[in-house]
PDB file of C-alpha atoms and ligand atoms in Angstrom:
ATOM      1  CA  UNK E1121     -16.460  31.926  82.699  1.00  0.00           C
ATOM      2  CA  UNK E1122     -16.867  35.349  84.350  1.00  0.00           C
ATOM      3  CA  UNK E1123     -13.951  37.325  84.549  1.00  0.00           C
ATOM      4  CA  UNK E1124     -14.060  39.445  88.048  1.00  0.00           C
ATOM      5  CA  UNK E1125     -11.192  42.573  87.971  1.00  0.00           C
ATOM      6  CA  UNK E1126     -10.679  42.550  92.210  1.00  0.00           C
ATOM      7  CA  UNK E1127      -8.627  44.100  94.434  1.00  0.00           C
ATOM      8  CA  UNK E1128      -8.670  43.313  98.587  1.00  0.00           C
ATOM      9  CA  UNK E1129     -10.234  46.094 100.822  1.00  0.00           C
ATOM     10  CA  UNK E1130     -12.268  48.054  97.828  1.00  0.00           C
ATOM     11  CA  UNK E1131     -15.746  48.162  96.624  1.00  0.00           C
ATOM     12  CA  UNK E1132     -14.649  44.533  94.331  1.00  0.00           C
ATOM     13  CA  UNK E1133     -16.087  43.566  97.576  1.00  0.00           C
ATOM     14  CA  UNK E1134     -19.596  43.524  97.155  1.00  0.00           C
ATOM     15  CA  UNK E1135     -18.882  41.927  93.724  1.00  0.00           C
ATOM     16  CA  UNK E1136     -17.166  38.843  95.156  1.00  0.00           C
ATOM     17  CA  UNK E1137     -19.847  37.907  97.965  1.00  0.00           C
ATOM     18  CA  UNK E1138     -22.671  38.584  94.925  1.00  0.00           C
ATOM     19  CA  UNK E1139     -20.677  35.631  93.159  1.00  0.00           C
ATOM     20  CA  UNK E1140     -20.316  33.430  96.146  1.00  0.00           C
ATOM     21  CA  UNK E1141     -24.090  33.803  96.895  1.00  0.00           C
ATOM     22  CA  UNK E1142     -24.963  32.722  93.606  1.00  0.00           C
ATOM     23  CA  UNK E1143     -22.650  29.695  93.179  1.00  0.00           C
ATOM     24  CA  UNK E1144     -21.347  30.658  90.107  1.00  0.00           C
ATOM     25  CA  UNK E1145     -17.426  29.690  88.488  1.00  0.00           C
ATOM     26  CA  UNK E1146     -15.783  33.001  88.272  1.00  0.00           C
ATOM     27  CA  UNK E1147     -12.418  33.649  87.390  1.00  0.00           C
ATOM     28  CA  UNK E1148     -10.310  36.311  90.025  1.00  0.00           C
ATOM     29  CA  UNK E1149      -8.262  38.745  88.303  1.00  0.00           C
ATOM     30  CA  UNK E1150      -6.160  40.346  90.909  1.00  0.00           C
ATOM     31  CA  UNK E1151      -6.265  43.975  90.118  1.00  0.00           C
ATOM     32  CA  UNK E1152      -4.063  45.676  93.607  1.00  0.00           C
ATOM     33  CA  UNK E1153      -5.404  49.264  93.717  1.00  0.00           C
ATOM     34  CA  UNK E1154      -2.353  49.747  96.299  1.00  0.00           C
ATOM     35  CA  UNK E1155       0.113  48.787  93.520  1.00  0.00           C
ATOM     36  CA  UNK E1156      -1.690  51.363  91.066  1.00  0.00           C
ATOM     37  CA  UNK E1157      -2.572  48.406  88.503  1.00  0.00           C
ATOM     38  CA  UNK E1158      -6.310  49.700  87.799  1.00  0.00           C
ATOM     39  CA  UNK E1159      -4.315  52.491  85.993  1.00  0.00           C
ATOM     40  CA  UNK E1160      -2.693  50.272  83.901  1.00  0.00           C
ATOM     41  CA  UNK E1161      -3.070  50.579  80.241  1.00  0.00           C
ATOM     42  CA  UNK E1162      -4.759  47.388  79.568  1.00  0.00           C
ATOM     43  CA  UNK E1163      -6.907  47.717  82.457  1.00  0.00           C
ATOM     44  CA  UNK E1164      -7.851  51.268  81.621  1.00  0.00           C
ATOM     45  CA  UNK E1165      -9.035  49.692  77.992  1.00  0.00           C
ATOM     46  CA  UNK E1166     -11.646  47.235  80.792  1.00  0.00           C
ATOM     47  CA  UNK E1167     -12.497  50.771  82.943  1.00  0.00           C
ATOM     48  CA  UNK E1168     -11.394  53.960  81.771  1.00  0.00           C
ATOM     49  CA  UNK E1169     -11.915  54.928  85.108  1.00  0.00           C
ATOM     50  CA  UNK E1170      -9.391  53.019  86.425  1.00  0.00           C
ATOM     51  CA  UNK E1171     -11.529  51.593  89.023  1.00  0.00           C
ATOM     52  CA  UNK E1172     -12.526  47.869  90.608  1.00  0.00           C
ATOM     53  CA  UNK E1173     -14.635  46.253  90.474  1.00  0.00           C
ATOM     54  CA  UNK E1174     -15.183  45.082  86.815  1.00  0.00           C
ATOM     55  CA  UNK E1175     -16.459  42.043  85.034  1.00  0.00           C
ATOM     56  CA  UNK E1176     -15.988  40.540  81.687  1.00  0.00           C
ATOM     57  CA  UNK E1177     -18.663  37.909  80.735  1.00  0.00           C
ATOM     58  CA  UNK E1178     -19.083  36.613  77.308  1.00  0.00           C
ATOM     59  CA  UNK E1179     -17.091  39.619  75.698  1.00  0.00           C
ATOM     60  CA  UNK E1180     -19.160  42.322  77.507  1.00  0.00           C
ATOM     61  CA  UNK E1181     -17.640  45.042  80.249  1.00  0.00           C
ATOM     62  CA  UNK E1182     -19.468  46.039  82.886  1.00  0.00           C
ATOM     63  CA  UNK E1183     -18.340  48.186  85.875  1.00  0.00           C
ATOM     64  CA  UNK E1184     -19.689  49.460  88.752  1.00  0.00           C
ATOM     65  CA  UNK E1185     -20.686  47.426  91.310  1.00  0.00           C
ATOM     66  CA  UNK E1186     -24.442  48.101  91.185  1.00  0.00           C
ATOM     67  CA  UNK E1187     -24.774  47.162  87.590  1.00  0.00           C
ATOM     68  CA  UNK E1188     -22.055  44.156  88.036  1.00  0.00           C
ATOM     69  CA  UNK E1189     -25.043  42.845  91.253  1.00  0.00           C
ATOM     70  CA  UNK E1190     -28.003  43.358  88.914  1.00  0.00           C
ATOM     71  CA  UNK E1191     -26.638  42.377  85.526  1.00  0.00           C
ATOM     72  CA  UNK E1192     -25.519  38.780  87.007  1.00  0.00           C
ATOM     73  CA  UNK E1193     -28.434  38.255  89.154  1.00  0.00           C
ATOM     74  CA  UNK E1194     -30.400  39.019  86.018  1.00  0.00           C
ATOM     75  CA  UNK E1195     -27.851  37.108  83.592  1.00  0.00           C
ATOM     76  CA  UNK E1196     -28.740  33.438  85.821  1.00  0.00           C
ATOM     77  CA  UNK E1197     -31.814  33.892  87.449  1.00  0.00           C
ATOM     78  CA  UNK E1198     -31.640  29.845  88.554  1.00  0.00           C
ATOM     79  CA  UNK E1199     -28.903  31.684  91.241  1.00  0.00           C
ATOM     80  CA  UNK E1200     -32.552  33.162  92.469  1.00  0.00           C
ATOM     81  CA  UNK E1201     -30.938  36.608  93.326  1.00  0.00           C
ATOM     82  CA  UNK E1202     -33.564  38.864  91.235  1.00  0.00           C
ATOM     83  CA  UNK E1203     -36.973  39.138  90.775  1.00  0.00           C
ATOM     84  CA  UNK E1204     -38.270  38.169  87.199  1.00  0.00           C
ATOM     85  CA  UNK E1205     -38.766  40.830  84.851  1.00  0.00           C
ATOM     86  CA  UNK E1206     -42.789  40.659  85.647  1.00  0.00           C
ATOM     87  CA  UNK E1207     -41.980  39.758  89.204  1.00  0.00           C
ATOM     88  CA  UNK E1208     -44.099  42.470  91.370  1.00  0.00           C
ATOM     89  CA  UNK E1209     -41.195  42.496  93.355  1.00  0.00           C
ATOM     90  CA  UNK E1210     -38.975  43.704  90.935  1.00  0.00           C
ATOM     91  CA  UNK E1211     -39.792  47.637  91.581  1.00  0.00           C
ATOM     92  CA  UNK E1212     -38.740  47.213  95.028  1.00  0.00           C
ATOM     93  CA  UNK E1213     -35.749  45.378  93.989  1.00  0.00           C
ATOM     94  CA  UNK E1214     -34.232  47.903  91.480  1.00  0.00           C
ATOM     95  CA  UNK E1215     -35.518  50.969  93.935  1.00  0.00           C
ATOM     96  CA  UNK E1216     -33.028  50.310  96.615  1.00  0.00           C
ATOM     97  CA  UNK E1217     -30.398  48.725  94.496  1.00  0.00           C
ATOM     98  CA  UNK E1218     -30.267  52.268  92.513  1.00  0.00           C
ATOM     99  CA  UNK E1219     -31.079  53.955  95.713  1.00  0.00           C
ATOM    100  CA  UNK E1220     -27.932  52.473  97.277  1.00  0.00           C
ATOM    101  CA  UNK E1221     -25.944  53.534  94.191  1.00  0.00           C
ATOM    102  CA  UNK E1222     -27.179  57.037  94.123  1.00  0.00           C
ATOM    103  CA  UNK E1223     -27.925  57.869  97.711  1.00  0.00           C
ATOM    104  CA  UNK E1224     -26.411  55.528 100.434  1.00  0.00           C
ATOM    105  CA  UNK E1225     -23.261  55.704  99.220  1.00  0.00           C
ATOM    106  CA  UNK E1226     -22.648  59.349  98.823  1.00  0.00           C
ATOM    107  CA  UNK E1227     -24.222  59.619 101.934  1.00  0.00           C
ATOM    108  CA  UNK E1228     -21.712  57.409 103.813  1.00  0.00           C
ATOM    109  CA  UNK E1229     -18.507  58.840 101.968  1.00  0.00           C
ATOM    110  CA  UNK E1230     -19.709  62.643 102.803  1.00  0.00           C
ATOM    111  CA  UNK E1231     -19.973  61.273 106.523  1.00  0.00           C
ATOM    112  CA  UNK E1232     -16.522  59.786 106.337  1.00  0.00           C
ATOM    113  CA  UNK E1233     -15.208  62.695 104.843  1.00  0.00           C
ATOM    114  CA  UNK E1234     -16.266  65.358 106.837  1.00  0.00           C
ATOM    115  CA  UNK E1235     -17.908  67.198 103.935  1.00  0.00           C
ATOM    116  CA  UNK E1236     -19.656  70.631 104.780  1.00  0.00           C
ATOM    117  CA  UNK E1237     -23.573  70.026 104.496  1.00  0.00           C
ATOM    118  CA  UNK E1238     -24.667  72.194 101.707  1.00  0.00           C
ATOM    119  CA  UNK E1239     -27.657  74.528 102.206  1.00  0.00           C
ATOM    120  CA  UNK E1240     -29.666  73.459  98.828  1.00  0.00           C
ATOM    121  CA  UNK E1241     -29.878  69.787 100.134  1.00  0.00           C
ATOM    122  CA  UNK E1242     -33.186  69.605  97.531  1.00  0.00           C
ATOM    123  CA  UNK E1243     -30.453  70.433  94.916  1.00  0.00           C
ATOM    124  CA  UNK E1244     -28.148  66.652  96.414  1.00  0.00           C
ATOM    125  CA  UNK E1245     -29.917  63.810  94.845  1.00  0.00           C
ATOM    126  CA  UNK E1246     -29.848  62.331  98.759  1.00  0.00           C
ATOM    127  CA  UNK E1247     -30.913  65.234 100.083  1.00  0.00           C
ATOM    128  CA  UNK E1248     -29.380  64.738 103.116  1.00  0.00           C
ATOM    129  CA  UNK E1249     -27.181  62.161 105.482  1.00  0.00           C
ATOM    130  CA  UNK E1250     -30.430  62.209 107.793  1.00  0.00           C
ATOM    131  CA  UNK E1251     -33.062  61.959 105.333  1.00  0.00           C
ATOM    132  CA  UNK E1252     -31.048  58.716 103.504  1.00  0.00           C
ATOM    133  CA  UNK E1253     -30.685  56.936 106.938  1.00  0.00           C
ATOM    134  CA  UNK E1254     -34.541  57.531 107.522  1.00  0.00           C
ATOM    135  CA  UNK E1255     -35.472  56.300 103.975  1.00  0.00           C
ATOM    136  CA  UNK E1256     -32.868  53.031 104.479  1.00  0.00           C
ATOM    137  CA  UNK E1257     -34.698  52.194 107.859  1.00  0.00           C
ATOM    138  CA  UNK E1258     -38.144  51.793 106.065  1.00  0.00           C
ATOM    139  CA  UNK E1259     -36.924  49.716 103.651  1.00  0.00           C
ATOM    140  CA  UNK E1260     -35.454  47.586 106.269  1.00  0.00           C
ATOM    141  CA  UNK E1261     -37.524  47.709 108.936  1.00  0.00           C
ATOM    142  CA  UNK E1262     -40.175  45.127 108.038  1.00  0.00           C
ATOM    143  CA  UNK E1263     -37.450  42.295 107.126  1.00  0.00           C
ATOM    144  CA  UNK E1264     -35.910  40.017 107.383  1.00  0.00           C
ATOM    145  CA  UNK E1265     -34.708  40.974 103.437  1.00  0.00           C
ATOM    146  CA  UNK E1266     -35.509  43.916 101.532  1.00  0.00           C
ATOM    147  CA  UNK E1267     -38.060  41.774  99.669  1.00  0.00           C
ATOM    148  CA  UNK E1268     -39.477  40.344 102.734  1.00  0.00           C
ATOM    149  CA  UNK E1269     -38.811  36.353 103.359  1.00  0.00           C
ATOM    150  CA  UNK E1270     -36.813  36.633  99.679  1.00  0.00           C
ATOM    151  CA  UNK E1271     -33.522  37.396  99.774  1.00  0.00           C
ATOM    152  CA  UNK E1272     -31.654  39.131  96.974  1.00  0.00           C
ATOM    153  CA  UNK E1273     -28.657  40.890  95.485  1.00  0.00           C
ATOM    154  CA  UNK E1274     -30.613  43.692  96.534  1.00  0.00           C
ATOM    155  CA  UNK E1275     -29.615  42.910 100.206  1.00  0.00           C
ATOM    156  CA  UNK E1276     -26.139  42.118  98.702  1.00  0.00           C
ATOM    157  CA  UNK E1277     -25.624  45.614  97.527  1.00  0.00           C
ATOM    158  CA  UNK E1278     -27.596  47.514 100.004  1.00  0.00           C
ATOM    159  CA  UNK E1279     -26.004  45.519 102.457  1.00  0.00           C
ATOM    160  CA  UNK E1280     -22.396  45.506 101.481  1.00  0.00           C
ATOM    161  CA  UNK E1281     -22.714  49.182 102.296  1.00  0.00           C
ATOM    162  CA  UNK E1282     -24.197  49.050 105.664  1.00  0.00           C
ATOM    163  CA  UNK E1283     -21.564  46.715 106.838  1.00  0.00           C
ATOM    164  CA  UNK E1284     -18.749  48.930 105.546  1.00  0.00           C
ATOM    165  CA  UNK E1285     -20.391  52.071 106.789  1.00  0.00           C
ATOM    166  CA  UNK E1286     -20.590  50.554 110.266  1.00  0.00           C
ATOM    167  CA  UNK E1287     -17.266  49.222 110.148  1.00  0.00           C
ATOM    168  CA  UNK E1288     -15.565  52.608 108.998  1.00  0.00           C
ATOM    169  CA  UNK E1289     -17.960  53.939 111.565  1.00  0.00           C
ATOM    170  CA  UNK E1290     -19.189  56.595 109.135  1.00  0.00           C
ATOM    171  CA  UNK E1291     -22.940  54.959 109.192  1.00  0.00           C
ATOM    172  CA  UNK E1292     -24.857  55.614 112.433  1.00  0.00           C
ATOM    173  CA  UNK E1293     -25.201  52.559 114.326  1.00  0.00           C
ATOM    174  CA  UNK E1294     -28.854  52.474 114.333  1.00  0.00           C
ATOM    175  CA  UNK E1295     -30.984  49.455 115.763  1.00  0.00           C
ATOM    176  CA  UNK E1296     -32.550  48.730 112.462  1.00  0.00           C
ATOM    177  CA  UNK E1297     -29.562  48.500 110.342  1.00  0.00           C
ATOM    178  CA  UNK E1298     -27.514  46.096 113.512  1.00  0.00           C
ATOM    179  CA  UNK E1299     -30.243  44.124 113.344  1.00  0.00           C
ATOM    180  CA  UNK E1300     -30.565  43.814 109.616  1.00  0.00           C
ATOM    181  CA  UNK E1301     -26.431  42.985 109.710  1.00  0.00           C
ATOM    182  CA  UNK E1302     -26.942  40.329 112.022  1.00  0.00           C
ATOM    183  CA  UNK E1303     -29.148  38.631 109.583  1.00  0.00           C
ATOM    184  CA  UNK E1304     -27.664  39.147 106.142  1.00  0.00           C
ATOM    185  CA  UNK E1305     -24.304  39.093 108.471  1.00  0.00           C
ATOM    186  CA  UNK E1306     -24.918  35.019 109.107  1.00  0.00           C
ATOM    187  CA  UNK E1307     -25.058  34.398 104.971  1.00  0.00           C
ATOM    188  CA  UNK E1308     -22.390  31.665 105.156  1.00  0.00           C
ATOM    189  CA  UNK E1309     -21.334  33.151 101.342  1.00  0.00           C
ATOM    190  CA  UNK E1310     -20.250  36.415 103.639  1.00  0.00           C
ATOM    191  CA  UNK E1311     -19.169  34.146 106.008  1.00  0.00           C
ATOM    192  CA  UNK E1312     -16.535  32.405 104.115  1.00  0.00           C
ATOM    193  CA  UNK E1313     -15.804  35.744 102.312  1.00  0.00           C
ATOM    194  CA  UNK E1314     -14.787  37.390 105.562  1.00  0.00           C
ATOM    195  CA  UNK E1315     -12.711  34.695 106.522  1.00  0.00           C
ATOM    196  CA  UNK E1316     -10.835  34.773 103.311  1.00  0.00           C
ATOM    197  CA  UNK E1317      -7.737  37.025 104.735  1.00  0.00           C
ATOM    198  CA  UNK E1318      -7.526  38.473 100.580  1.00  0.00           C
ATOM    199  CA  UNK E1319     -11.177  39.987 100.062  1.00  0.00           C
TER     200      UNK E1319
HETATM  201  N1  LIG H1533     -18.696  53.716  91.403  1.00  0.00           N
HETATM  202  C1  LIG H1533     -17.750  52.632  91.435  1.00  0.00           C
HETATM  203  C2  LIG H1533     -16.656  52.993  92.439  1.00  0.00           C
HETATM  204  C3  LIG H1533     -15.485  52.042  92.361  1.00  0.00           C
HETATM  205  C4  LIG H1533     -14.339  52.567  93.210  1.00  0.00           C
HETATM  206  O1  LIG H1533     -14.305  53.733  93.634  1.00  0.00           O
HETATM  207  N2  LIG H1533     -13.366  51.693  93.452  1.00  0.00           N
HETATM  208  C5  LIG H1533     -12.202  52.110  94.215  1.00  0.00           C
HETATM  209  C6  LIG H1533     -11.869  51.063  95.272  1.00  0.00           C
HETATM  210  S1  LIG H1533     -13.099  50.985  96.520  1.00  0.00           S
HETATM  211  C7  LIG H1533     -10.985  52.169  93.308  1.00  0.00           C
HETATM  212  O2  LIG H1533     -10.845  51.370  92.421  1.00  0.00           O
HETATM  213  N3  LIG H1533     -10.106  53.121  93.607  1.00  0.00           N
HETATM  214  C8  LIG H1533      -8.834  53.224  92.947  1.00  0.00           C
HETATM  215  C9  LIG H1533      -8.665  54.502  92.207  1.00  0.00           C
HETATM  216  O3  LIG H1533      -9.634  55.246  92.006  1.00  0.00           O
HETATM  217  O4  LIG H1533      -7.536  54.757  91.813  1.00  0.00           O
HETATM  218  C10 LIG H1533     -18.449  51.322  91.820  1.00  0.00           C
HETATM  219  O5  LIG H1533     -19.428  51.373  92.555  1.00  0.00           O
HETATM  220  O6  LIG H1533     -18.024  50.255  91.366  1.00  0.00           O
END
């Protein structure tokens, strides 16, 4: 049973609809980031960070909610979330999952912030808000899915951070990325997640 270290409004998000698309038992271990219990001692022994979301699955940590998405699609491929290993898909696939990581998400929380742009932007590994909402369109442009007709936990990372960008309004409403919402938007396993008053 997979053990998923949660809390309601935070990144543990992307985590839980990534689990609900894939079908899989998981166990919910209610981890309130408003009550300060990710600094807890025993938590900080799960993530010395003291950060959700983190899993436990057969004795083995893993934070961060990129490597949570791709270790579990990869740990039960019949959930048909990843590419196989010799999948020619399976460049594109890791590409924007690490590109949502690395650049879409500093991106949005710089926006949100207000954070001075810095004149070395070859020096930010997303160069620039701009430049990562240009890159994002081509890779969703074509459709419906990042892998075309296939979708993945690709789209559930990628998109996990669109919606929350749009919704904290700190992610230019551009046509490409509404339109892409409205389609990974209808995924009944995001559906019943944003029903769910708790996630
Ligand atoms: N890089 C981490 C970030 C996780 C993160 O920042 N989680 C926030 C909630 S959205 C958190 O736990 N904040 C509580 C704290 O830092 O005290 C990931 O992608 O999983």
């Amino acid at each position: 049973m997979i053990k998923l270290y949660w809390s309601p409004r935070s990144r543990s998000f992307t985590t839980l609809w990534l689990m609900e698309e894939s079908g899989l038992p998981y166990e919910r271990v209610l981890t309130d980031i408003s009550t300060g219990a990710q600094k807890a001692p025993d938590y900080l022994k799960i993530n010395p960070m003291g950060k959700v979301p983190a899993i436990v699955h057969r004795g083995v940590v893993v934070t961060e909610a990129a490597a949570i998405c791709t270790y579990l699609a990869d740990a039960y491929p019949q959930a048909g979330l990843a590419p196989a290993l010799d999948d020619p898909q399976r460049g594109t696939y890791l590409r924007w999952i690490f590109f949502g990581a690395g650049c879409i998400e500093p991106a949005i929380v710089d926006k949100l912030f207000h954070r001075p742009a810095v004149e070395r932007k070859g020096a930010l590994g997303y160069g620039s808000y701009e430049d990562t909402l240009n890159a994002l369109e081509t890779a969703l442009e074509p459709g419906p899915f990042i892998l075309g007709n296939r979708f993945s936990a690709a789209d559930v990372y990628v998109g996990a951070q669109i919606q929350w960008g749009l919704m904290v309004k700190a992610l230019e409403p551009r046509p490409v990325f509404l339109k892409y919402m409205e389609r990974v938007g209808a995924r009944p396993a995001l559906q019943k997640l944003l029903k769910g008053a708790s996630s």
